[in-house]
Coordinates of N, CA and C in Angstrom, one line a residue:
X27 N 95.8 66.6 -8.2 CA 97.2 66.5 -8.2 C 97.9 67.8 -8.6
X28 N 99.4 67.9 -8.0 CA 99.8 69.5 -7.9 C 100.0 69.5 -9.8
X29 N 100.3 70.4 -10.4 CA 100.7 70.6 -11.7 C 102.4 70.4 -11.6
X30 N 102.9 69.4 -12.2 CA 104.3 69.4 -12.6 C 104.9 70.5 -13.5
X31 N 106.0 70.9 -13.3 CA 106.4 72.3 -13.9 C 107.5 72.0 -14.8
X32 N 108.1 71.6 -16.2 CA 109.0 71.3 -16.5 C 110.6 72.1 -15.8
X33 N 111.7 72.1 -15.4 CA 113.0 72.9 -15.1 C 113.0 74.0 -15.8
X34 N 113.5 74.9 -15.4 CA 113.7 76.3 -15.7 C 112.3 76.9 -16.7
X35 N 111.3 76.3 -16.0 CA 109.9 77.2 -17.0 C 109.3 77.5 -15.2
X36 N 108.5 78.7 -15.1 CA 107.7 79.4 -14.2 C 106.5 78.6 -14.5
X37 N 105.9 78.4 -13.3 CA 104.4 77.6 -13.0 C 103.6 78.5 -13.7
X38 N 102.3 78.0 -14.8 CA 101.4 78.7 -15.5 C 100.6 79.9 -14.3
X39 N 100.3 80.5 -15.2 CA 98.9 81.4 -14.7 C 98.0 80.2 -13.8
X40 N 97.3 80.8 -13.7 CA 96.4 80.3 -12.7 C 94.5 80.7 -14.1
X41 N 93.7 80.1 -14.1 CA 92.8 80.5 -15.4 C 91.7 80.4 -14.7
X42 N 91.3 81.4 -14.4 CA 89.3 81.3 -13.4 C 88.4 80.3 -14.5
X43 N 87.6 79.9 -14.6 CA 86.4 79.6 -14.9 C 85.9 80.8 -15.9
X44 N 85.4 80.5 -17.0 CA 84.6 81.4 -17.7 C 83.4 82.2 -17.1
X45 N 83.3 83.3 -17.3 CA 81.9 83.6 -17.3 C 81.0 84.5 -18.1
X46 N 80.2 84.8 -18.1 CA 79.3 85.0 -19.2 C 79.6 86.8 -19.4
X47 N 79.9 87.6 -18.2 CA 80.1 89.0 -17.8 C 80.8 89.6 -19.1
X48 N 81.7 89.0 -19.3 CA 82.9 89.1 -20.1 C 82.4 89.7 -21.3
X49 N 82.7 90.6 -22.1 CA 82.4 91.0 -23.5 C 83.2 90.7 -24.4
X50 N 83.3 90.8 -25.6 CA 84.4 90.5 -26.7 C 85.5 91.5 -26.7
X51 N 84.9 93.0 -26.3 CA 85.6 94.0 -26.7 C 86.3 94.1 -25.1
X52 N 86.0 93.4 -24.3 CA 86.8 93.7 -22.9 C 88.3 93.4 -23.1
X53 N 89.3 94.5 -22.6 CA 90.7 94.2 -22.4 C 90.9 92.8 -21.6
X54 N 91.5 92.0 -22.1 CA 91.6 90.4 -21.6 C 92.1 90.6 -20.2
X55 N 93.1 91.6 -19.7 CA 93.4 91.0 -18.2 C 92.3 91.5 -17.6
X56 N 91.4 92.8 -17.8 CA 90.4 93.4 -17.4 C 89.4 92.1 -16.9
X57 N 89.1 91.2 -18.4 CA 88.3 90.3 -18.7 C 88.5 89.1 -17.5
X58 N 89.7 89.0 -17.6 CA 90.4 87.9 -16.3 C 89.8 88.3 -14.9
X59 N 90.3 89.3 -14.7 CA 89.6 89.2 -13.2 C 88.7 89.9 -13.1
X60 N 87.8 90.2 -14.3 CA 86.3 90.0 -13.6 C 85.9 88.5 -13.6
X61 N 86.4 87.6 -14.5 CA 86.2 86.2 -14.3 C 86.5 85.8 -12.8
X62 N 87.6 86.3 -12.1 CA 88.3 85.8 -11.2 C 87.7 86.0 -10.3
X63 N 86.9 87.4 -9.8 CA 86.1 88.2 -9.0 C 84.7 87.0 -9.1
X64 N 84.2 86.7 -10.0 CA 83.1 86.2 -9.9 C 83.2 84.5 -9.1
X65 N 84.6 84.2 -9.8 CA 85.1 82.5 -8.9 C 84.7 83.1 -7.7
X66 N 85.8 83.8 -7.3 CA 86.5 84.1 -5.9 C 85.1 84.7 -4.8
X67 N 84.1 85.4 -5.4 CA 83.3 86.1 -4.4 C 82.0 85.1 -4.7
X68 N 81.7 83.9 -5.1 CA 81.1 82.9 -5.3 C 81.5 81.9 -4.4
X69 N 82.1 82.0 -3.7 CA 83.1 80.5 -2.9 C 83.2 81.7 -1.7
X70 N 83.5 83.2 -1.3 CA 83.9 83.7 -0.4 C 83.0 84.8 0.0
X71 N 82.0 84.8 -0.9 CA 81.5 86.5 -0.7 C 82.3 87.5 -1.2
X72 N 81.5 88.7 -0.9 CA 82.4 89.7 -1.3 C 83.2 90.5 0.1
X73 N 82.9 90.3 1.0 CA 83.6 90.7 2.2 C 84.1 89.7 2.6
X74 N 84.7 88.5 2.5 CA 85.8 87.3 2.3 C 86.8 87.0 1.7
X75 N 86.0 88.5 0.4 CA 87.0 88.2 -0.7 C 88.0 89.4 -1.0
X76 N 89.7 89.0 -0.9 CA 90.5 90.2 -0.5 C 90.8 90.8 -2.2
X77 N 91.1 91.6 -2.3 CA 91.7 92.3 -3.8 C 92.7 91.6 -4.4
X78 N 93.8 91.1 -2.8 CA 94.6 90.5 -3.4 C 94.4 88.6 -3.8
X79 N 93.3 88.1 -3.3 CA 92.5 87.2 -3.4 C 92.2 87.1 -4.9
X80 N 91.6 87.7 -5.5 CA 91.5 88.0 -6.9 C 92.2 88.3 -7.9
X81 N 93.0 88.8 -7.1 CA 94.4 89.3 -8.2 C 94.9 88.0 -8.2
X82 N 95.3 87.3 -7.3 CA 95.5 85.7 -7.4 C 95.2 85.1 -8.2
X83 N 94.1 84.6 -7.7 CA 93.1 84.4 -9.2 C 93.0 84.7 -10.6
X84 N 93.4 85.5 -10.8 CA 93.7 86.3 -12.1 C 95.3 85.6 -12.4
X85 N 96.1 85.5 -11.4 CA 97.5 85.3 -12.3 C 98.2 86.6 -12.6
X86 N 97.8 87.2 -11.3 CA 98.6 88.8 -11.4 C 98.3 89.7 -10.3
X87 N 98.6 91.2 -9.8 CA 98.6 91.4 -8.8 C 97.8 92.4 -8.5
X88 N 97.5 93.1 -6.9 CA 96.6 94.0 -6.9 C 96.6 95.2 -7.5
X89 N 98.3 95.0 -7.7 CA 98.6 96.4 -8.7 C 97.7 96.5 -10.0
X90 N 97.6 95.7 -10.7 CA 97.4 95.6 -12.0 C 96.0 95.2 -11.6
X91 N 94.9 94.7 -10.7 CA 93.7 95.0 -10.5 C 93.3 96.4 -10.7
X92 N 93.9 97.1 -9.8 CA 94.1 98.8 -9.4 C 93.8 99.6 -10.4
X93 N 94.6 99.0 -11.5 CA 94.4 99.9 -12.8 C 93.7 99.5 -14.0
X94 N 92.6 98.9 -13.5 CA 92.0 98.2 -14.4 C 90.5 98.7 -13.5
X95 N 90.1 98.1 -12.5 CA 89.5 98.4 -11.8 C 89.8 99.4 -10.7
X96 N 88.9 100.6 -10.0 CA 88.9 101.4 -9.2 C 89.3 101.0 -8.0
X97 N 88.5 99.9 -7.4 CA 88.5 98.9 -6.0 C 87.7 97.8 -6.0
X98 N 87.6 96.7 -5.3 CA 86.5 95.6 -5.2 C 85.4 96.2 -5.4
X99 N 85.0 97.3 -4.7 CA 83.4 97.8 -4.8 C 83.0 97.9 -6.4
X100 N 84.3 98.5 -7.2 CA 84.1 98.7 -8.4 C 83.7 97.3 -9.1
X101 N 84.5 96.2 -9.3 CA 84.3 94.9 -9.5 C 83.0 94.3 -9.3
X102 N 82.3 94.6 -8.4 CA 81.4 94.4 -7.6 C 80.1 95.0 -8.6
X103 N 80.2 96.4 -8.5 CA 79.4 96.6 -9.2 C 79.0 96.7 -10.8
X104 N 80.3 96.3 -11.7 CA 80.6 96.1 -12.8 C 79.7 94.7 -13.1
X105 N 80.0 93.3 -12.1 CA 79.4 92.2 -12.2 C 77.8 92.5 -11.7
X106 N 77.5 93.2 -10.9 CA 76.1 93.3 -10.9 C 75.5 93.5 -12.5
X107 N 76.1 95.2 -12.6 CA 75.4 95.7 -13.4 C 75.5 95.1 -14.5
X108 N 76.8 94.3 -15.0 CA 76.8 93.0 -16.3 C 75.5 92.1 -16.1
X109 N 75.0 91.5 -15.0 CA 75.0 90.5 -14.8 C 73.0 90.6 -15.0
X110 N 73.0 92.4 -14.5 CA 71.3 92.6 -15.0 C 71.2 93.0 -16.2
X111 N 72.1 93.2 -17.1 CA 72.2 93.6 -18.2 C 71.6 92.6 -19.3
X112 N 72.3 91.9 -19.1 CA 71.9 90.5 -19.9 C 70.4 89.7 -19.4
X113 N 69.5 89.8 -18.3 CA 68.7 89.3 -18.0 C 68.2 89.8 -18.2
X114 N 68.1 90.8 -18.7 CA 67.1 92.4 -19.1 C 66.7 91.9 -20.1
X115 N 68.1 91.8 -21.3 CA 67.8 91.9 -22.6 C 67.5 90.4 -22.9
X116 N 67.7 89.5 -22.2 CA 67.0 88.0 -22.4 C 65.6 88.1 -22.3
X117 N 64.8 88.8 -21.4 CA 63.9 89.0 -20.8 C 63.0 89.8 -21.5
X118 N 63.6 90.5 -22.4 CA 62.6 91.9 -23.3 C 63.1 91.2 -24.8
X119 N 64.2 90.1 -25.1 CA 64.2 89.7 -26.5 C 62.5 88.5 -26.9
X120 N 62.6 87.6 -25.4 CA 62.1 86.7 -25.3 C 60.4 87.3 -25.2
X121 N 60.1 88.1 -24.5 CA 58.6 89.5 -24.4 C 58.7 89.4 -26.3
X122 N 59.4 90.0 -26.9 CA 59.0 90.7 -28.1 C 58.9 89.2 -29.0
X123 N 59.3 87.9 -28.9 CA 59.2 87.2 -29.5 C 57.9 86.2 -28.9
X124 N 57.0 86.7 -28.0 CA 56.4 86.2 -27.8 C 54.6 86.3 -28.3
X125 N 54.6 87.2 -28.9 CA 53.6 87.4 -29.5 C 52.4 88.3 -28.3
X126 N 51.1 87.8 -28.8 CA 50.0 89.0 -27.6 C 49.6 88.3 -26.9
X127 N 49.6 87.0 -26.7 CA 48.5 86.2 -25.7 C 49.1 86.3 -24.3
X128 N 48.3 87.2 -23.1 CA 49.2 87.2 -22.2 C 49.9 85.7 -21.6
X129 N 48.9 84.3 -21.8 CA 49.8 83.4 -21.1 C 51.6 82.7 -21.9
X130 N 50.8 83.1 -23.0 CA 52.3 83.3 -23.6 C 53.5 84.2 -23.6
X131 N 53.2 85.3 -22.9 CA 54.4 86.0 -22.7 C 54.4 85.9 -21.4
X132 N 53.5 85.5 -20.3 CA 54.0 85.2 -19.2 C 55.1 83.6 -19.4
X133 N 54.8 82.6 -19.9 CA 55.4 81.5 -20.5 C 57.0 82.1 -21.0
X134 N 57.1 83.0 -21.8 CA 58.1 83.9 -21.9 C 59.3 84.3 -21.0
X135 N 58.7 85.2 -20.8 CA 60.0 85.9 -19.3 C 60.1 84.7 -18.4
X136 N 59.0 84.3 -17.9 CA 59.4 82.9 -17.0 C 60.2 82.2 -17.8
X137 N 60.6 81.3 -18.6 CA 61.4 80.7 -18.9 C 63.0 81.7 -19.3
X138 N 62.6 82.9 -19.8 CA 64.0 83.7 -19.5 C 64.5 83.7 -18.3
X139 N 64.1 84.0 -17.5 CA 64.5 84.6 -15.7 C 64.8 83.3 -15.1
X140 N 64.2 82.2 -15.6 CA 64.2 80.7 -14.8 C 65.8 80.3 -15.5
X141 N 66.0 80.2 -17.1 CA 67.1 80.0 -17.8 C 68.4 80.8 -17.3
X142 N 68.1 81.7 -17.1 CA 69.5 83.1 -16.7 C 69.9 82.3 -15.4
X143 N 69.0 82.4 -14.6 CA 69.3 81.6 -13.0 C 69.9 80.5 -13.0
X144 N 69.6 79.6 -14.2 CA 70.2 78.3 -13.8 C 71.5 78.3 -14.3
X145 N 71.7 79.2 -16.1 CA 73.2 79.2 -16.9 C 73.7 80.3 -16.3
X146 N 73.2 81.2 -15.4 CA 74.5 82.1 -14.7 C 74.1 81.7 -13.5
X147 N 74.5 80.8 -12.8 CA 74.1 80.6 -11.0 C 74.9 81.4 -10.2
X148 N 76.6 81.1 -10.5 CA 77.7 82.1 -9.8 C 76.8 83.2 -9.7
X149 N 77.0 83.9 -10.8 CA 76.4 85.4 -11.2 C 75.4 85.8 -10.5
X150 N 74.2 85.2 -10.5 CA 73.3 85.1 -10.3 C 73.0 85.5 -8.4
X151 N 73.9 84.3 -7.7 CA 73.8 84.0 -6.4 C 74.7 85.5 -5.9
X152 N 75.6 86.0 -6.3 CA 76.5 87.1 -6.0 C 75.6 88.2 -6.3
X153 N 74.9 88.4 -7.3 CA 74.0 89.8 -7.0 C 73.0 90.0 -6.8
X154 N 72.8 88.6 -6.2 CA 71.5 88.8 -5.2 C 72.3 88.8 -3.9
X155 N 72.6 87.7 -3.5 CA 73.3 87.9 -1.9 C 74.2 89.5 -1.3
X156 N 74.8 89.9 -2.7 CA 75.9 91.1 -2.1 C 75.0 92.2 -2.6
X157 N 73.8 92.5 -2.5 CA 73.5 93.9 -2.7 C 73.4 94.9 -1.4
X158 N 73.5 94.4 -0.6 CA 73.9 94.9 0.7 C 75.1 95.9 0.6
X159 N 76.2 95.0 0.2 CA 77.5 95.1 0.4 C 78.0 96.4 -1.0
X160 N 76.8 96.7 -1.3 CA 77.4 98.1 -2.4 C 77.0 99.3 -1.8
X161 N 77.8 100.2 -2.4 CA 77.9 101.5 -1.2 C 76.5 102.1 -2.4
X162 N 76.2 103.5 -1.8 CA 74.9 103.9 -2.2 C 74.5 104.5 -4.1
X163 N 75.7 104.8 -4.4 CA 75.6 104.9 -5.9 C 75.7 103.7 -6.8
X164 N 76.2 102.5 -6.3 CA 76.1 101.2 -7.2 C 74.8 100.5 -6.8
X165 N 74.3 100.8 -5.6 CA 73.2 100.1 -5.1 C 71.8 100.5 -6.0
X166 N 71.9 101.9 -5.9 CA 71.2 103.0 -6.7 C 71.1 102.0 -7.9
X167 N 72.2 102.2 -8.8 CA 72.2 101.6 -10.3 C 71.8 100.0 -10.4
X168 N 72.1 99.2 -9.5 CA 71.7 97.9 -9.4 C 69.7 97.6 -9.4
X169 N 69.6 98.7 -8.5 CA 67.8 98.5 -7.9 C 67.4 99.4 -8.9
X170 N 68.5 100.2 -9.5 CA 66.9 100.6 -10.7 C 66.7 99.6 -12.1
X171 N 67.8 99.1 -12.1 CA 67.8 97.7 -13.3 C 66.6 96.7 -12.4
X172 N 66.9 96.4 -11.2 CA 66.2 95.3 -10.8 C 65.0 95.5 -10.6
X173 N 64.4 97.1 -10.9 CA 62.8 97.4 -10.5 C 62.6 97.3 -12.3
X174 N 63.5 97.7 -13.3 CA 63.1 97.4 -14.7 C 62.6 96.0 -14.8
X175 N 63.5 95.1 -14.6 CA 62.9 93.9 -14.6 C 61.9 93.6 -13.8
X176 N 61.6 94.1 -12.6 CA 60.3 93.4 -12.3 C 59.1 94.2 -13.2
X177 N 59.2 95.6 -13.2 CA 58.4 95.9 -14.3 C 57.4 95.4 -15.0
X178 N 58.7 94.4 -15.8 CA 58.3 93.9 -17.3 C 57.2 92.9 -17.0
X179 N 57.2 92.0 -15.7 CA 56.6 91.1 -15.1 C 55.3 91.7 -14.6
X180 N 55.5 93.1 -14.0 CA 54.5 93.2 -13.5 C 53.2 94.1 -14.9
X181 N 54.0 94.2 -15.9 CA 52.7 94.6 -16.9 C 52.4 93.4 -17.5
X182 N 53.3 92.6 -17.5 CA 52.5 91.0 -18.2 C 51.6 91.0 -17.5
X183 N 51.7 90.5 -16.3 CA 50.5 90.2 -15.7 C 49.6 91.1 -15.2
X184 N 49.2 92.5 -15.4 CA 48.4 93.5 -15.1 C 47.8 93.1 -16.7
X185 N 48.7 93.1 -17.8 CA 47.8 93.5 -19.0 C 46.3 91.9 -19.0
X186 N 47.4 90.6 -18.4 CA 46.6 89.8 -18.4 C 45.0 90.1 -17.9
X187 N 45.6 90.3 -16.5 CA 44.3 90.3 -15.7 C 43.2 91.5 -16.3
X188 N 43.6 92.9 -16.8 CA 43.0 93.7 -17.8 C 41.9 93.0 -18.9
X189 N 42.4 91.8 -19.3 CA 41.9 90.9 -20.8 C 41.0 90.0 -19.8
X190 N 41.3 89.7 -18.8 CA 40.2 88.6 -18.4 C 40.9 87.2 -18.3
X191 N 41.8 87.2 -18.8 CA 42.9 85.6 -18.9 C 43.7 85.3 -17.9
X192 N 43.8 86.2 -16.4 CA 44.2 86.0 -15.3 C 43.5 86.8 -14.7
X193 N 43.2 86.0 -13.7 CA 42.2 86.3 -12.2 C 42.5 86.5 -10.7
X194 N 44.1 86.7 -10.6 CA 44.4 87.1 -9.5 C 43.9 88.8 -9.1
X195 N 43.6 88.4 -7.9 CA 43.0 89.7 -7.4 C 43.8 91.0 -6.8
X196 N 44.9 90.4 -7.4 CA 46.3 90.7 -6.5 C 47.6 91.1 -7.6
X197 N 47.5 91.5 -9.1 CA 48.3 91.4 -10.0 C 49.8 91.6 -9.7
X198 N 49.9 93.1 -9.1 CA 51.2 93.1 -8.9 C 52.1 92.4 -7.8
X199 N 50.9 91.6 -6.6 CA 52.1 90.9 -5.7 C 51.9 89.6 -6.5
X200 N 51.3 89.5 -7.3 CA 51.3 88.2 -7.8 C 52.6 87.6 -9.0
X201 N 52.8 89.1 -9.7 CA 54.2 88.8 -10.3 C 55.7 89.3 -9.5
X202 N 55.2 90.0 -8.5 CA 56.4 89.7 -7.7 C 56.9 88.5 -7.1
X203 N 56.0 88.0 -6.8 CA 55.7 86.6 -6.1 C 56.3 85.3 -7.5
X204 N 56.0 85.5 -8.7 CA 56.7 84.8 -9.9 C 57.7 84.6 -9.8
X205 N 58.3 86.4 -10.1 CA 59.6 86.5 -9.9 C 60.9 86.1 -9.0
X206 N 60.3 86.3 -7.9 CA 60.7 86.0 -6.1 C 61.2 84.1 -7.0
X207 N 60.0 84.1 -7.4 CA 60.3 81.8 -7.1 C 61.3 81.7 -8.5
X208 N 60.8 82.5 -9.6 CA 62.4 82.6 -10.5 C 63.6 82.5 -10.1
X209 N 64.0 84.0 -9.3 CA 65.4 84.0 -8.7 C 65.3 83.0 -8.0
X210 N 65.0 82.7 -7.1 CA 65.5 81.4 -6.5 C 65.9 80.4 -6.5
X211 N 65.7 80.0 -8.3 CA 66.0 78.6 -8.7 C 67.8 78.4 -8.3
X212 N 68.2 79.8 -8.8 CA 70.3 79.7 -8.6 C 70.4 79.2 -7.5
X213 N 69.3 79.2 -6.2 CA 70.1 79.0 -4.9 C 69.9 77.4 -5.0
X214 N 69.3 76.7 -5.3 CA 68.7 75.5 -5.1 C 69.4 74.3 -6.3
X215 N 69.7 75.0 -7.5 CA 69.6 74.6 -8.9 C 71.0 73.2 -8.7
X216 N 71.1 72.3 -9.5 CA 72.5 71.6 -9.7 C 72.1 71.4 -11.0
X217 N 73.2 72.0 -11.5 CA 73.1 70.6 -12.9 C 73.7 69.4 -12.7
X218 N 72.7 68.3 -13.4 CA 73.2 67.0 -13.8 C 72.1 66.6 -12.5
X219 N 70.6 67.3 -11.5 CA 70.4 66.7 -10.7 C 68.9 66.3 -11.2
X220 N 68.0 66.1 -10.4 CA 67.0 65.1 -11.0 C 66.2 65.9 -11.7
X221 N 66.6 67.3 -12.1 CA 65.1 67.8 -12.9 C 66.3 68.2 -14.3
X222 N 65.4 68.1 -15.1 CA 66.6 68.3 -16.7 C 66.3 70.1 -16.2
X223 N 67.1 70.9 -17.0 CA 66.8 72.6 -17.1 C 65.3 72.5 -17.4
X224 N 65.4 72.2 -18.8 CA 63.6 72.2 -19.3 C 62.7 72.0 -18.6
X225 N 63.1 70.7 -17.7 CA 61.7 70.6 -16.2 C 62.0 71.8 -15.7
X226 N 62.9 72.1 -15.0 CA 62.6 72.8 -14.3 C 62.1 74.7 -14.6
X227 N 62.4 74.7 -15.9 CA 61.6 75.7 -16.8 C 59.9 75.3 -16.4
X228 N 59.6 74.3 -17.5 CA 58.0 74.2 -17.3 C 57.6 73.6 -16.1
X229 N 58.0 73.7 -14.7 CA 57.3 73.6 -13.7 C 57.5 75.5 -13.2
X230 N 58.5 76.1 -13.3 CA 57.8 77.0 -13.2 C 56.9 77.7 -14.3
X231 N 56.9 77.7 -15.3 CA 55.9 78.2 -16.1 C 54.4 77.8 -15.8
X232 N 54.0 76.6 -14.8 CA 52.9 76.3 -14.8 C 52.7 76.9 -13.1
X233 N 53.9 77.1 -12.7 CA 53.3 77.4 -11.1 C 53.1 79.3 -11.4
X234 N 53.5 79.8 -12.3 CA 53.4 81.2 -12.1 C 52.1 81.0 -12.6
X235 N 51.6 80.1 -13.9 CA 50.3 80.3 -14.7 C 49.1 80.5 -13.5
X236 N 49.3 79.7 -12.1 CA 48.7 79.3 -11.2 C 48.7 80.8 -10.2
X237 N 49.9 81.0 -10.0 CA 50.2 82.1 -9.5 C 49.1 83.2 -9.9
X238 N 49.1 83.4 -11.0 CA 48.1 84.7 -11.7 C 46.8 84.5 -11.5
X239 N 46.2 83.2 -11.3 CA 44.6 82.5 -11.6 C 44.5 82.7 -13.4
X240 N 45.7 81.8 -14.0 CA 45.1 81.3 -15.4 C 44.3 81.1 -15.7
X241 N 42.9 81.5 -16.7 CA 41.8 80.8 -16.9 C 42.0 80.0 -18.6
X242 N 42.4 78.7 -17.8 CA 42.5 78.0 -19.5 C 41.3 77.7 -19.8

């Protein structure tokens, strides 16, 4: 239903959806339409999605995008680079809390990478789908975040197979191959559909254990 406007008051702002990008210390309209940016290019892409599209969104205009942000490309790569930021540090908190047994810190990151995918899906689906769409200095900065994280994946399971507790003959395509079925969950995920988050955590935690050749 349209929103009723009482006489002589202006129709509210318009309010995106929260998202996770957002810092405490971010200037709020700043904060706005990166929220807005992440609706708007989630529903449109990022080459769908006009500046003034966003600024819409926001409940303000491209002007005041402008000075806040450089251009879309900027926005663009702000939410990337937010968006690996936080999966990094989910990912190396959840590693250090996991103790030395490699299937336990494979158990680890897998349930980070699987959790980030399903509580940032927007996020998630936009900086995987638009890494195309960044010109070559934000691309740069995006792929060297996303080779850190695979990284981290790929010494879990090198140090495993090292110990004798994984037996793929194949370590590093084998935690690429983890990883690869992690990200994917955003494209597929619903919440409220037949797998709780937690299933769908510990079914991948056992397909990557398989992935490696676990020897329980």
């Amino acid at each position: 239903m349209p929103r009723v406007v009482a006489p002589g008051r202006s129709a509210p702002s318009p309010v995106p959806p929260p998202t996770v990008l957002t810092r405490p210390d971010d200037e709020p309209t700043a904060a706005t339409l990166l929220a807005a940016a992440v609706e708007v290019m989630a529903v449109n892409g990022y080459h769908g999605s006009s500046v003034r599209d966003i600024a819409s969104a926001a409940g303000t205009s491209p002007a005041v995008l402008y000075h806040h942000y450089a251009s879309k490309q900027g926005l663009l790569v702000t939410l990337c680079d937010r968006s690996l930021d936080l999966l990094l540090h989910a990912t190396e908190d959840a590693l250090d809390d996991a103790g030395h047994e490699p299937a336990a810190r494979l158990d680890a990151i897998v349930g980070a990478h699987v959790r980030f995918h399903m509580d940032s899906q927007r996020e998630s689906l936009i900086g995987n789908s638009e890494l195309r769409a960044l010109e070559p200095a934000g691309r740069a900065l995006v792929i060297a975040k996303r080779d850190a994280q695979q990284r981290l994946f790929d010494r879990v399971v090198r140090d495993g197979t090292r110990e004798g507790v994984f037996t793929t003959a194949h370590p590093r395509d084998a935690a690429r191959f983890v990883v690869t079925a992690c990200t994917g969950v955003a494209t597929w995920y619903r919440p409220g559909g037949a797998l709780h988050p937690e299933q769908v955590v510990a079914r991948h935690r056992a397909i990557a254990l398989d992935a490696v050749g676990h020897r329980r």
